PDB file of C-alpha atoms in Angstrom:
ATOM      1  CA  MET A  25     -15.117 -27.070  49.202  1.00 74.00           C
ATOM      2  CA  ALA A  26     -13.352 -28.174  46.038  1.00 79.00           C
ATOM      3  CA  TYR A  27     -12.974 -26.168  42.865  1.00 74.00           C
ATOM      4  CA  LEU A  28     -11.842 -27.135  39.355  1.00 74.00           C
ATOM      5  CA  VAL A  29      -8.126 -26.860  38.561  1.00 75.00           C
ATOM      6  CA  THR A  30      -8.697 -27.741  34.899  1.00 76.00           C
ATOM      7  CA  ALA A  31      -9.380 -25.016  32.357  1.00 72.00           C
ATOM      8  CA  LEU A  32     -13.197 -24.574  32.824  1.00 72.00           C
ATOM      9  CA  ILE A  33     -13.558 -21.033  34.102  1.00 71.00           C
ATOM     10  CA  GLY A  34     -16.609 -20.401  36.263  1.00 72.00           C
ATOM     11  CA  ALA A  35     -17.786 -23.993  36.581  1.00 79.00           C
ATOM     12  CA  ASP A  36     -19.173 -24.817  40.079  1.00 82.00           C
ATOM     13  CA  ILE A  37     -18.568 -28.445  40.903  1.00 84.00           C
ATOM     14  CA  ASN A  38     -20.414 -28.254  44.243  1.00 87.00           C
ATOM     15  CA  GLY A  39     -24.009 -27.934  43.035  1.00 88.00           C
ATOM     16  CA  ILE A  40     -26.479 -28.266  40.187  1.00 91.00           C
ATOM     17  CA  VAL A  41     -25.157 -27.076  36.843  1.00 91.00           C
ATOM     18  CA  PRO A  42     -27.322 -24.473  35.098  1.00 88.00           C
ATOM     19  CA  THR A  43     -28.749 -25.404  31.693  1.00 90.00           C
ATOM     20  CA  ASN A  44     -30.211 -23.588  28.723  1.00 90.00           C
ATOM     21  CA  THR A  45     -33.075 -25.072  26.708  1.00 88.00           C
ATOM     22  CA  ASN A  46     -32.481 -25.380  22.966  1.00 89.00           C
ATOM     23  CA  SER A  47     -35.145 -25.117  20.263  1.00 89.00           C
ATOM     24  CA  ALA A  48     -35.933 -28.870  20.600  1.00 90.00           C
ATOM     25  CA  GLY A  49     -36.669 -28.415  24.302  1.00 86.00           C
ATOM     26  CA  THR A  50     -33.513 -30.202  25.443  1.00 83.00           C
ATOM     27  CA  ALA A  51     -31.634 -28.873  28.463  1.00 84.00           C
ATOM     28  CA  ILE A  52     -28.009 -28.210  27.487  1.00 86.00           C
ATOM     29  CA  PRO A  53     -25.442 -27.708  30.358  1.00 89.00           C
ATOM     30  CA  ILE A  54     -23.679 -24.342  30.113  1.00 85.00           C
ATOM     31  CA  PHE A  55     -20.310 -25.796  31.127  1.00 83.00           C
ATOM     32  CA  GLY A  56     -19.573 -28.327  28.449  1.00 82.00           C
ATOM     33  CA  PRO A  57     -21.340 -31.417  27.165  1.00 91.00           C
ATOM     34  CA  LEU A  58     -22.286 -34.361  29.354  1.00 93.00           C
ATOM     35  CA  GLY A  59     -19.232 -36.529  29.904  1.00 94.00           C
ATOM     36  CA  THR A  60     -16.819 -33.619  30.285  1.00 91.00           C
ATOM     37  CA  GLN A  61     -14.055 -34.579  32.723  1.00 91.00           C
ATOM     38  CA  ALA A  62     -11.994 -32.307  34.924  1.00 89.00           C
ATOM     39  CA  PHE A  63      -9.818 -32.469  38.015  1.00 89.00           C
ATOM     40  CA  GLY A  64     -10.662 -30.729  41.275  1.00 88.00           C
ATOM     41  CA  SER A  65      -8.452 -29.078  43.842  1.00 88.00           C
ATOM     42  CA  ASP A  66      -9.156 -32.066  46.104  1.00 89.00           C
ATOM     43  CA  GLY A  67      -7.373 -34.408  43.672  1.00 89.00           C
ATOM     44  CA  LYS A  68     -10.571 -36.074  42.493  1.00 91.00           C
ATOM     45  CA  LEU A  69     -11.755 -36.634  38.944  1.00 92.00           C
ATOM     46  CA  TYR A  70     -15.132 -34.958  38.181  1.00 92.00           C
ATOM     47  CA  VAL A  71     -17.498 -36.049  35.388  1.00 95.00           C
ATOM     48  CA  LEU A  72     -20.431 -33.969  34.188  1.00 95.00           C
ATOM     49  CA  GLY A  73     -23.485 -36.208  34.288  1.00 96.00           C
ATOM     50  CA  GLN A  74     -27.276 -36.082  34.345  1.00 95.00           C
ATOM     51  CA  ALA A  75     -29.330 -37.626  37.127  1.00 95.00           C
ATOM     52  CA  ASN A  76     -31.468 -40.478  35.762  1.00 94.00           C
ATOM     53  CA  ALA A  77     -33.617 -40.422  38.937  1.00 94.00           C
ATOM     54  CA  SER A  78     -33.641 -38.625  42.277  1.00 95.00           C
ATOM     55  CA  ILE A  79     -30.242 -38.830  44.012  1.00 94.00           C
ATOM     56  CA  THR A  80     -29.759 -37.800  47.626  1.00 93.00           C
ATOM     57  CA  ALA A  81     -26.931 -35.402  48.580  1.00 92.00           C
ATOM     58  CA  SER A  82     -23.439 -36.881  48.797  1.00 90.00           C
ATOM     59  CA  THR A  83     -24.480 -40.372  47.645  1.00 86.00           C
ATOM     60  CA  ALA A  84     -21.236 -42.382  47.488  1.00 82.00           C
ATOM     61  CA  VAL A  85     -22.375 -45.221  45.256  1.00 89.00           C
ATOM     62  CA  CYS A  86     -23.391 -43.485  41.988  1.00 93.00           C
ATOM     63  CA  THR A  87     -22.869 -45.138  38.619  1.00 95.00           C
ATOM     64  CA  VAL A  88     -22.149 -43.004  35.564  1.00 95.00           C
ATOM     65  CA  ASN A  89     -23.070 -44.658  32.264  1.00 95.00           C
ATOM     66  CA  ALA A  90     -20.025 -44.316  29.989  1.00 94.00           C
ATOM     67  CA  THR A  91     -22.166 -43.815  26.849  1.00 95.00           C
ATOM     68  CA  THR A  92     -25.113 -41.616  27.893  1.00 95.00           C
ATOM     69  CA  PHE A  93     -23.575 -40.077  31.079  1.00 96.00           C
ATOM     70  CA  LEU A  94     -26.835 -40.703  32.893  1.00 96.00           C
ATOM     71  CA  VAL A  95     -26.261 -41.300  36.594  1.00 96.00           C
ATOM     72  CA  THR A  96     -27.999 -43.698  38.947  1.00 95.00           C
ATOM     73  CA  ALA A  97     -27.584 -43.942  42.719  1.00 92.00           C
ATOM     74  CA  SER A  98     -26.480 -47.560  42.941  1.00 88.00           C
ATOM     75  CA  GLY A  99     -23.402 -49.714  42.792  1.00 85.00           C
ATOM     76  CA  GLY A 100     -20.814 -47.293  41.430  1.00 89.00           C
ATOM     77  CA  SER A 101     -17.676 -45.494  42.494  1.00 92.00           C
ATOM     78  CA  TYR A 102     -18.822 -41.901  42.034  1.00 94.00           C
ATOM     79  CA  THR A 103     -20.111 -39.461  44.660  1.00 93.00           C
ATOM     80  CA  SER A 104     -22.865 -36.950  43.975  1.00 93.00           C
ATOM     81  CA  PRO A 105     -22.512 -33.313  45.044  1.00 93.00           C
ATOM     82  CA  ALA A 106     -23.702 -32.154  48.467  1.00 92.00           C
ATOM     83  CA  VAL A 107     -27.127 -31.174  47.126  1.00 94.00           C
ATOM     84  CA  ALA A 108     -30.146 -33.366  46.370  1.00 95.00           C
ATOM     85  CA  LEU A 109     -30.764 -33.973  42.665  1.00 95.00           C
ATOM     86  CA  VAL A 110     -33.987 -34.832  40.819  1.00 95.00           C
ATOM     87  CA  SER A 111     -34.227 -36.650  37.506  1.00 94.00           C
ATOM     88  CA  GLY A 112     -32.851 -34.462  34.727  1.00 93.00           C
ATOM     89  CA  ASP A 113     -30.549 -32.332  36.933  1.00 94.00           C
ATOM     90  CA  VAL A 114     -27.016 -31.959  35.648  1.00 95.00           C
ATOM     91  CA  ALA A 115     -24.106 -32.004  38.129  1.00 95.00           C
ATOM     92  CA  TRP A 116     -20.448 -32.918  38.597  1.00 94.00           C
ATOM     93  CA  PHE A 117     -19.901 -36.375  40.079  1.00 95.00           C
ATOM     94  CA  SER A 118     -16.543 -37.135  41.704  1.00 94.00           C
ATOM     95  CA  LYS A 119     -14.350 -40.164  42.308  1.00 92.00           C
ATOM     96  CA  ALA A 120     -10.814 -40.725  43.467  1.00 77.00           C
ATOM     97  CA  SER A 121      -8.412 -40.203  40.574  1.00 67.00           C
ATOM     98  CA  VAL A 122      -5.574 -42.284  42.000  1.00 67.00           C
TER      99      VAL A 122
END
């Protein structure tokens, strides 16, 4: 199980990221804004993204939109965490950094 080696104390890259709802009703991730990037102990680059639809656990073909950081389960180079995600869930998506 990988963990972050970048300076984000307490962030769990292996599951769904907790959120807090602001006054406008928007879910805000507690570990940085969407698009935050960090390196894991497994040498992979992790990007904080939001599922745009349901994504099965460990899907290896996720696409992360570079503007909105919404993630879809098709045609990309990112892998979802080992938990199933539903639309709106926030999680860390990994890809090889080298």
